mmCIF file of C-alpha atoms in Angstrom:
data_model
loop_
_atom_site.group_PDB
_atom_site.id
_atom_site.type_symbol
_atom_site.label_atom_id
_atom_site.label_comp_id
_atom_site.label_asym_id
_atom_site.label_seq_id
_atom_site.Cartn_x
_atom_site.Cartn_y
_atom_site.Cartn_z
ATOM 1 C CA MET S 1 -6.836 6.875 -55.761
ATOM 2 C CA VAL S 2 -4.143 9.179 -56.629
ATOM 3 C CA THR S 3 -2.856 11.631 -53.675
ATOM 4 C CA THR S 4 -1.877 14.445 -54.034
ATOM 5 C CA ALA S 5 1.483 16.125 -52.823
ATOM 6 C CA PRO S 6 -0.157 18.465 -50.444
ATOM 7 C CA ALA S 7 -2.246 15.748 -49.098
ATOM 8 C CA ARG S 8 0.593 13.613 -48.384
ATOM 9 C CA ALA S 9 2.749 16.557 -46.800
ATOM 10 C CA ALA S 10 -0.348 17.025 -44.267
ATOM 11 C CA ARG S 11 -0.138 13.235 -42.985
ATOM 12 C CA ARG S 12 3.584 13.972 -42.518
ATOM 13 C CA SER S 13 3.518 16.804 -40.328
ATOM 14 C CA ALA S 14 0.053 16.100 -38.866
ATOM 15 C CA ALA S 15 1.865 11.735 -37.665
ATOM 16 C CA PRO S 16 4.849 13.881 -35.424
ATOM 17 C CA ALA S 17 1.647 15.392 -33.805
ATOM 18 C CA ALA S 18 -0.196 12.455 -33.050
ATOM 19 C CA ARG S 19 2.445 10.519 -31.845
ATOM 20 C CA HIS S 20 3.115 13.365 -29.449
ATOM 21 C CA SER S 21 0.040 13.955 -28.280
ATOM 22 C CA ALA S 22 -0.360 9.638 -27.590
ATOM 23 C CA ARG S 23 2.721 10.399 -25.171
ATOM 24 C CA LYS S 24 1.087 13.087 -23.461
ATOM 25 C CA VAL S 25 -1.539 10.554 -22.588
ATOM 26 C CA ARG S 26 0.287 8.308 -21.711
ATOM 27 C CA LEU S 27 2.084 10.526 -19.132
ATOM 28 C CA ARG S 28 -0.674 12.358 -17.626
ATOM 29 C CA GLY S 29 -1.203 8.425 -15.832
ATOM 30 C CA GLU S 30 2.372 8.197 -14.729
ATOM 31 C CA ARG S 31 3.363 9.922 -11.048
ATOM 32 C CA SER S 32 5.489 12.390 -11.088
ATOM 33 C CA PRO S 33 9.088 11.995 -8.956
ATOM 34 C CA LEU S 34 7.747 13.755 -6.048
ATOM 35 C CA ALA S 35 4.589 12.535 -6.027
ATOM 36 C CA SER S 36 6.222 8.438 -5.978
ATOM 37 C CA VAL S 37 8.593 9.148 -3.516
ATOM 38 C CA GLY S 38 5.539 10.522 -0.771
ATOM 39 C CA LEU S 39 3.987 7.771 -1.685
ATOM 40 C CA HIS S 40 6.642 5.231 -0.847
ATOM 41 C CA LEU S 41 7.560 7.526 2.152
ATOM 42 C CA THR S 42 3.505 6.992 3.370
ATOM 43 C CA LEU S 43 3.876 3.220 3.322
ATOM 44 C CA ILE S 44 6.743 3.393 5.041
ATOM 45 C CA VAL S 45 5.662 4.758 7.885
ATOM 46 C CA ALA S 46 2.252 3.479 8.079
ATOM 47 C CA SER S 47 4.324 -0.054 7.309
ATOM 48 C CA VAL S 48 6.327 0.735 10.724
ATOM 49 C CA ILE S 49 3.229 1.827 12.569
ATOM 50 C CA ALA S 50 1.640 -1.472 11.660
ATOM 51 C CA VAL S 51 4.502 -4.132 12.444
ATOM 52 C CA PHE S 52 5.650 -1.490 15.653
ATOM 53 C CA PRO S 53 3.283 -2.526 18.498
ATOM 54 C CA VAL S 54 3.574 -6.405 17.516
ATOM 55 C CA LEU S 55 7.589 -6.357 17.514
ATOM 56 C CA TRP S 56 7.106 -4.737 20.331
ATOM 57 C CA VAL S 57 5.486 -7.643 22.202
ATOM 58 C CA LEU S 58 7.828 -10.073 20.471
ATOM 59 C CA LEU S 59 11.028 -8.320 21.869
ATOM 60 C CA THR S 60 9.995 -7.951 25.300
ATOM 61 C CA SER S 61 8.785 -11.607 25.715
ATOM 62 C CA LEU S 62 12.632 -12.419 25.178
ATOM 63 C CA LYS S 63 13.115 -10.224 27.981
ATOM 64 C CA PRO S 64 13.672 -11.092 31.441
ATOM 65 C CA ALA S 65 11.200 -9.169 33.925
ATOM 66 C CA ALA S 66 13.595 -6.815 35.411
ATOM 67 C CA TYR S 67 14.190 -5.420 31.622
ATOM 68 C CA ALA S 68 10.714 -5.935 31.329
ATOM 69 C CA THR S 69 9.233 -2.388 31.224
ATOM 70 C CA THR S 70 12.668 -1.075 29.027
ATOM 71 C CA THR S 71 13.875 -0.360 25.993
ATOM 72 C CA ASP S 72 16.591 -2.696 26.238
ATOM 73 C CA PHE S 73 15.562 -5.354 23.851
ATOM 74 C CA PHE S 74 18.443 -7.159 23.059
ATOM 75 C CA LYS S 75 20.505 -7.392 26.939
ATOM 76 C CA GLU S 76 20.269 -10.625 28.298
ATOM 77 C CA THR S 77 17.105 -12.244 25.308
ATOM 78 C CA THR S 78 16.184 -15.297 27.090
ATOM 79 C CA PHE S 79 13.114 -18.193 26.586
ATOM 80 C CA GLU S 80 12.451 -17.446 30.128
ATOM 81 C CA ASN S 81 8.854 -16.348 29.899
ATOM 82 C CA TYR S 82 8.150 -19.027 27.766
ATOM 83 C CA THR S 83 9.194 -21.819 29.451
ATOM 84 C CA ASN S 84 7.373 -21.012 32.945
ATOM 85 C CA LEU S 85 4.420 -19.681 30.969
ATOM 86 C CA ILE S 86 3.891 -23.493 29.881
ATOM 87 C CA LYS S 87 5.732 -25.112 33.251
ATOM 88 C CA ASP S 88 4.125 -22.635 35.729
ATOM 89 C CA THR S 89 0.285 -22.023 34.800
ATOM 90 C CA GLU S 90 -2.367 -23.648 33.073
ATOM 91 C CA PHE S 91 -1.294 -22.059 29.532
ATOM 92 C CA LEU S 92 -1.993 -25.582 27.536
ATOM 93 C CA THR S 93 -5.161 -26.312 29.005
ATOM 94 C CA TRP S 94 -6.557 -22.248 28.203
ATOM 95 C CA PHE S 95 -4.572 -23.103 24.500
ATOM 96 C CA GLY S 96 -6.615 -26.506 24.542
ATOM 97 C CA ASN S 97 -10.307 -24.963 25.536
ATOM 98 C CA SER S 98 -9.991 -22.206 23.487
ATOM 99 C CA VAL S 99 -8.724 -24.963 20.825
ATOM 100 C CA VAL S 100 -12.102 -26.245 21.282
ATOM 101 C CA VAL S 101 -14.355 -23.583 21.698
ATOM 102 C CA ALA S 102 -12.666 -21.815 18.284
ATOM 103 C CA GLY S 103 -13.430 -24.898 16.388
ATOM 104 C CA LEU S 104 -16.171 -25.612 17.081
ATOM 105 C CA THR S 105 -17.523 -22.258 16.435
ATOM 106 C CA THR S 106 -15.690 -22.605 12.844
ATOM 107 C CA VAL S 107 -17.095 -25.631 11.862
ATOM 108 C CA LEU S 108 -20.832 -24.761 13.053
ATOM 109 C CA GLY S 109 -20.614 -21.038 12.231
ATOM 110 C CA VAL S 110 -19.224 -22.027 8.653
ATOM 111 C CA PHE S 111 -22.406 -24.969 7.831
ATOM 112 C CA VAL S 112 -25.268 -22.487 9.685
ATOM 113 C CA SER S 113 -24.449 -19.692 7.535
ATOM 114 C CA ALA S 114 -23.971 -20.892 4.010
ATOM 115 C CA THR S 115 -26.936 -22.899 5.055
ATOM 116 C CA THR S 116 -28.630 -20.316 5.454
ATOM 117 C CA GLY S 117 -27.438 -17.496 2.960
ATOM 118 C CA TYR S 118 -28.318 -20.302 0.446
ATOM 119 C CA ALA S 119 -31.547 -21.094 1.486
ATOM 120 C CA VAL S 120 -32.426 -17.420 1.906
ATOM 121 C CA SER S 121 -30.880 -16.511 -2.046
ATOM 122 C CA ARG S 122 -32.544 -19.448 -3.845
ATOM 123 C CA PHE S 123 -36.261 -20.178 -2.223
ATOM 124 C CA ARG S 124 -39.147 -18.352 -1.069
ATOM 125 C CA PHE S 125 -40.902 -18.969 2.089
ATOM 126 C CA PRO S 126 -42.943 -17.087 4.498
ATOM 127 C CA GLY S 127 -41.127 -15.088 6.992
ATOM 128 C CA LYS S 128 -37.947 -14.524 4.663
ATOM 129 C CA ARG S 129 -37.854 -10.956 4.865
ATOM 130 C CA GLY S 130 -38.380 -10.771 8.589
ATOM 131 C CA LEU S 131 -35.597 -13.516 8.829
ATOM 132 C CA MET S 132 -33.130 -11.674 7.079
ATOM 133 C CA TRP S 133 -34.547 -8.118 9.038
ATOM 134 C CA THR S 134 -33.210 -10.202 12.238
ATOM 135 C CA LEU S 135 -30.532 -11.337 11.519
ATOM 136 C CA LEU S 136 -28.968 -7.480 10.074
ATOM 137 C CA ILE S 137 -30.653 -5.849 13.634
ATOM 138 C CA THR S 138 -28.928 -8.060 15.468
ATOM 139 C CA GLN S 139 -25.685 -6.253 14.396
ATOM 140 C CA MET S 140 -26.941 -3.545 16.052
ATOM 141 C CA PHE S 141 -26.560 -4.254 19.261
ATOM 142 C CA PRO S 142 -23.479 -4.063 21.251
ATOM 143 C CA VAL S 143 -21.875 -7.113 24.089
ATOM 144 C CA ALA S 144 -22.718 -4.759 27.224
ATOM 145 C CA VAL S 145 -26.274 -4.678 26.023
ATOM 146 C CA LEU S 146 -26.160 -8.459 25.298
ATOM 147 C CA ILE S 147 -24.476 -9.989 27.825
ATOM 148 C CA VAL S 148 -26.949 -9.676 30.761
ATOM 149 C CA PRO S 149 -29.166 -11.647 28.809
ATOM 150 C CA ILE S 150 -27.304 -14.054 27.376
ATOM 151 C CA TYR S 151 -25.750 -14.637 30.821
ATOM 152 C CA ASN S 152 -29.570 -15.497 32.082
ATOM 153 C CA ILE S 153 -30.523 -17.732 29.051
ATOM 154 C CA MET S 154 -27.097 -20.071 29.583
ATOM 155 C CA SER S 155 -27.611 -20.224 33.568
ATOM 156 C CA GLY S 156 -31.837 -21.343 32.696
ATOM 157 C CA LEU S 157 -29.793 -24.292 30.979
ATOM 158 C CA GLY S 158 -26.760 -25.195 32.817
ATOM 159 C CA LEU S 159 -24.643 -24.158 30.323
ATOM 160 C CA LEU S 160 -22.241 -22.101 32.439
ATOM 161 C CA ASN S 161 -18.432 -23.256 32.601
ATOM 162 C CA GLN S 162 -19.437 -25.327 29.593
ATOM 163 C CA PRO S 163 -17.613 -25.060 26.258
ATOM 164 C CA ALA S 164 -20.944 -25.262 24.699
ATOM 165 C CA GLY S 165 -22.359 -22.379 26.133
ATOM 166 C CA LEU S 166 -19.738 -20.182 24.212
ATOM 167 C CA VAL S 167 -20.287 -22.166 21.038
ATOM 168 C CA ILE S 168 -23.758 -20.740 21.351
ATOM 169 C CA THR S 169 -22.847 -17.416 22.235
ATOM 170 C CA TYR S 170 -20.183 -16.551 19.892
ATOM 171 C CA LEU S 171 -22.647 -18.473 17.029
ATOM 172 C CA THR S 172 -24.792 -15.726 17.226
ATOM 173 C CA ILE S 173 -22.045 -13.071 17.184
ATOM 174 C CA ALA S 174 -20.900 -15.108 13.771
ATOM 175 C CA VAL S 175 -23.890 -16.090 11.745
ATOM 176 C CA PRO S 176 -26.067 -13.178 11.232
ATOM 177 C CA PHE S 177 -23.563 -11.389 9.095
ATOM 178 C CA CYS S 178 -22.108 -14.458 7.872
ATOM 179 C CA ALA S 179 -25.498 -15.276 6.671
ATOM 180 C CA TRP S 180 -25.622 -12.038 5.510
ATOM 181 C CA MET S 181 -22.201 -12.311 3.017
ATOM 182 C CA MET S 182 -22.843 -15.711 2.139
ATOM 183 C CA LYS S 183 -26.431 -14.618 0.999
ATOM 184 C CA GLY S 184 -24.377 -12.098 -1.781
ATOM 185 C CA PHE S 185 -22.238 -14.485 -2.478
ATOM 186 C CA PHE S 186 -24.576 -17.320 -3.522
ATOM 187 C CA ASP S 187 -26.834 -14.676 -5.713
ATOM 188 C CA THR S 188 -24.052 -14.011 -7.288
ATOM 189 C CA ILE S 189 -23.852 -18.236 -8.921
ATOM 190 C CA PRO S 190 -26.243 -18.540 -12.042
ATOM 191 C CA ARG S 191 -29.280 -20.279 -11.162
ATOM 192 C CA GLU S 192 -28.860 -22.680 -14.374
ATOM 193 C CA ILE S 193 -26.200 -25.012 -12.113
ATOM 194 C CA ASP S 194 -28.963 -25.398 -9.203
ATOM 195 C CA GLU S 195 -31.953 -26.710 -11.918
ATOM 196 C CA SER S 196 -29.188 -28.522 -13.832
ATOM 197 C CA GLY S 197 -28.643 -30.330 -10.411
ATOM 198 C CA GLN S 198 -32.716 -30.828 -10.521
ATOM 199 C CA VAL S 199 -32.333 -32.446 -14.168
ATOM 200 C CA ASP S 200 -29.981 -34.768 -12.607
ATOM 201 C CA GLY S 201 -32.350 -35.687 -9.574
ATOM 202 C CA LEU S 202 -30.589 -34.067 -6.616
ATOM 203 C CA THR S 203 -32.440 -33.113 -3.949
ATOM 204 C CA PRO S 204 -31.917 -29.525 -2.667
ATOM 205 C CA PHE S 205 -29.569 -30.095 -0.328
ATOM 206 C CA GLY S 206 -27.683 -32.561 -2.829
ATOM 207 C CA THR S 207 -27.010 -29.199 -5.206
ATOM 208 C CA PHE S 208 -26.481 -27.250 -2.535
ATOM 209 C CA TRP S 209 -23.321 -30.051 -1.110
ATOM 210 C CA ARG S 210 -22.417 -31.122 -4.365
ATOM 211 C CA LEU S 211 -22.390 -28.842 -7.110
ATOM 212 C CA ILE S 212 -23.075 -24.446 -5.226
ATOM 213 C CA LEU S 213 -21.023 -25.279 -2.293
ATOM 214 C CA PRO S 214 -17.419 -26.733 -4.652
ATOM 215 C CA LEU S 215 -17.871 -22.974 -5.980
ATOM 216 C CA ALA S 216 -18.089 -20.708 -2.655
ATOM 217 C CA LYS S 217 -15.014 -21.488 -1.414
ATOM 218 C CA PRO S 218 -13.742 -18.101 -1.403
ATOM 219 C CA GLY S 219 -17.134 -17.509 0.849
ATOM 220 C CA LEU S 220 -17.152 -20.423 3.129
ATOM 221 C CA ALA S 221 -13.098 -19.239 3.553
ATOM 222 C CA VAL S 222 -14.410 -15.771 4.751
ATOM 223 C CA THR S 223 -16.862 -17.261 7.320
ATOM 224 C CA ALA S 224 -14.459 -19.784 8.366
ATOM 225 C CA PHE S 225 -11.655 -16.347 9.324
ATOM 226 C CA TYR S 226 -14.598 -14.931 11.008
ATOM 227 C CA SER S 227 -16.131 -17.269 13.014
ATOM 228 C CA PHE S 228 -12.802 -18.436 13.817
ATOM 229 C CA ILE S 229 -11.569 -14.958 14.940
ATOM 230 C CA THR S 230 -15.015 -14.237 17.103
ATOM 231 C CA ALA S 231 -13.803 -17.166 19.457
ATOM 232 C CA TRP S 232 -10.783 -17.152 19.247
ATOM 233 C CA GLY S 233 -9.879 -13.491 20.064
ATOM 234 C CA GLU S 234 -13.297 -12.734 22.284
ATOM 235 C CA VAL S 235 -13.057 -11.529 25.676
ATOM 236 C CA ALA S 236 -16.167 -10.562 27.421
ATOM 237 C CA TYR S 237 -18.421 -13.333 26.994
ATOM 238 C CA ALA S 238 -15.250 -15.717 27.872
ATOM 239 C CA SER S 239 -15.073 -13.803 31.298
ATOM 240 C CA ALA S 240 -18.134 -13.870 32.418
ATOM 241 C CA PHE S 241 -19.287 -17.132 31.262
ATOM 242 C CA MET S 242 -16.371 -18.892 32.392
ATOM 243 C CA VAL S 243 -14.774 -19.519 35.726
ATOM 244 C CA GLY S 244 -11.475 -21.758 37.381
ATOM 245 C CA ASP S 245 -8.583 -22.280 35.648
ATOM 246 C CA GLU S 246 -9.175 -25.630 34.501
ATOM 247 C CA ASN S 247 -12.414 -23.973 31.955
ATOM 248 C CA LEU S 248 -10.982 -20.651 30.796
ATOM 249 C CA THR S 249 -9.988 -19.809 27.322
ATOM 250 C CA LEU S 250 -6.641 -17.943 26.743
ATOM 251 C CA ALA S 251 -8.874 -14.589 26.796
ATOM 252 C CA GLY S 252 -9.559 -15.213 30.607
ATOM 253 C CA GLY S 253 -6.123 -17.061 30.990
ATOM 254 C CA LEU S 254 -4.362 -14.065 30.143
ATOM 255 C CA GLN S 255 -5.977 -11.929 32.711
ATOM 256 C CA LYS S 256 -4.215 -13.899 35.616
ATOM 257 C CA PHE S 257 -1.149 -12.279 34.301
ATOM 258 C CA VAL S 258 -2.980 -8.769 35.617
ATOM 259 C CA ASN S 259 -4.356 -7.545 38.962
ATOM 260 C CA GLN S 260 -4.486 -4.164 40.972
ATOM 261 C CA TYR S 261 -1.096 -4.496 42.027
ATOM 262 C CA GLY S 262 1.090 -4.508 38.180
ATOM 263 C CA ALA S 263 0.835 -6.882 35.449
ATOM 264 C CA GLN S 264 3.434 -9.510 34.770
ATOM 265 C CA TRP S 265 4.371 -8.592 31.135
ATOM 266 C CA GLY S 266 6.794 -11.664 30.713
ATOM 267 C CA PRO S 267 4.839 -14.505 31.314
ATOM 268 C CA MET S 268 1.766 -12.154 29.069
ATOM 269 C CA THR S 269 3.835 -10.866 26.157
ATOM 270 C CA ALA S 270 4.827 -15.025 25.631
ATOM 271 C CA ALA S 271 1.508 -15.791 25.511
ATOM 272 C CA SER S 272 0.147 -13.164 23.295
ATOM 273 C CA VAL S 273 2.987 -14.471 20.600
ATOM 274 C CA LEU S 274 1.910 -17.830 21.668
ATOM 275 C CA ILE S 275 -2.212 -17.049 21.183
ATOM 276 C CA ALA S 276 -1.634 -15.078 17.557
ATOM 277 C CA ILE S 277 0.016 -18.268 15.829
ATOM 278 C CA PRO S 278 -3.141 -20.058 15.557
ATOM 279 C CA ALA S 279 -4.708 -16.685 13.996
ATOM 280 C CA ALA S 280 -1.830 -16.213 11.572
ATOM 281 C CA LEU S 281 -1.720 -19.826 10.635
ATOM 282 C CA VAL S 282 -5.701 -19.424 9.768
ATOM 283 C CA PHE S 283 -5.180 -15.844 7.537
ATOM 284 C CA LEU S 284 -2.652 -17.487 5.745
ATOM 285 C CA PHE S 285 -4.592 -20.532 4.902
ATOM 286 C CA ALA S 286 -7.752 -18.393 3.987
ATOM 287 C CA GLN S 287 -5.503 -15.439 2.591
ATOM 288 C CA ARG S 288 -5.938 -15.769 -1.492
ATOM 289 C CA HIS S 289 -9.813 -16.618 -0.744
ATOM 290 C CA LEU S 290 -10.457 -13.391 1.597
ATOM 291 C CA VAL S 291 -10.311 -10.979 -1.065
ATOM 292 C CA THR S 292 -12.328 -12.705 -3.571
ATOM 293 C CA GLY S 293 -15.435 -13.811 -1.160
ATOM 294 C CA MET S 294 -15.722 -10.417 0.750
ATOM 295 C CA SER S 295 -16.239 -8.353 -2.184
ATOM 296 C CA ALA S 296 -18.521 -10.800 -4.118
ATOM 297 C CA GLY S 297 -20.306 -11.149 -0.762
ATOM 298 C CA ALA S 298 -20.907 -7.049 -0.921
ATOM 299 C CA VAL S 299 -22.291 -7.268 -4.526
ATOM 300 C CA LYS S 300 -25.802 -8.185 -3.395
ATOM 301 C CA GLY S 301 -27.242 -8.096 -0.554
#
C-alpha cells in the first residue's frame, strides 16, 4: 500500500495531539498540590484526635496522684500507680476472671457462629427463615431492655456470680451477628467443595471441619475478634451479674476506683492501660484477616 505525502503529514500532526490528550487524561486523576496538602492535614488532624485520648491515659498513669488532673505529664514520672494497682487491689483476680470469661466466649462464639452460619448457608430445613429473622431481630434490642429478663433467667438457673452466666449472656450478643456474617462468608465458598467432600465419603460435619473451615479463616478471625471484644470490654452485664471482689471482671473492678466523693485517677488509668494490652494483641493477631472477613461476609445476606 502506497502512503501519500498528505496522509503522512496528517499522521505526524495527529501524533502530538494524541500524546497531549493522553497526558491530560493522566493528569485528571492526579490531585492538585492544594488538594494534597488539605488531604494530608486532614489525616494528621484525624490521627491526633484518635491518638490523643490514649496518650493522655498513658501519661496520666505515669504521674503521681498530686498531678493526676494537671497537664504536668513528665513531672515526677513514676510506676507507682501500676505497683499499687497490683499489690493493693484484686486486679490480678479481676484480670484472671476476664481472661476465663472472654476466652470461653471466644471459643464457643466461633464454634456456634461457624456451625450455624454453615448450616443456614448449605442446608434447607423447616424454620430456616424464622431462625435467620430471629438472629436479626435480637440485634435490635438494647442492653437496657434485655438486662432484667436475662438477670431473672440467670437467677432462676443459679448462674449469677458464675462465669458461665456471663459467657452465656455474651454469646447471646455475639452469636447472632457473627452467625449472619459467617453465613454470608460461607455463601462465597463454592458448593463444589462440599460435593467433592461427599464424593470422598466425608460426612457433612467432616466436610465442614476439614474442607470449609480452612477456607474460612478470615471470617473466623472476625468472629473471634468480635466475640473477644464483646466479653472483654462489656460493663452493664458484668456489673449486674457479678458481686464480690473475687468474682468481678475487669469492667466491674474498675468501678471500685470511682465513688460519689471522687475518682482515683492513677490506679484507674493504670488499669486501663493494662486492660488495653490483651485487646491490642488480639487485634494485631487478627488484623490481616479483618478487612477480608468483614467484606466477604457482607457480599451476601
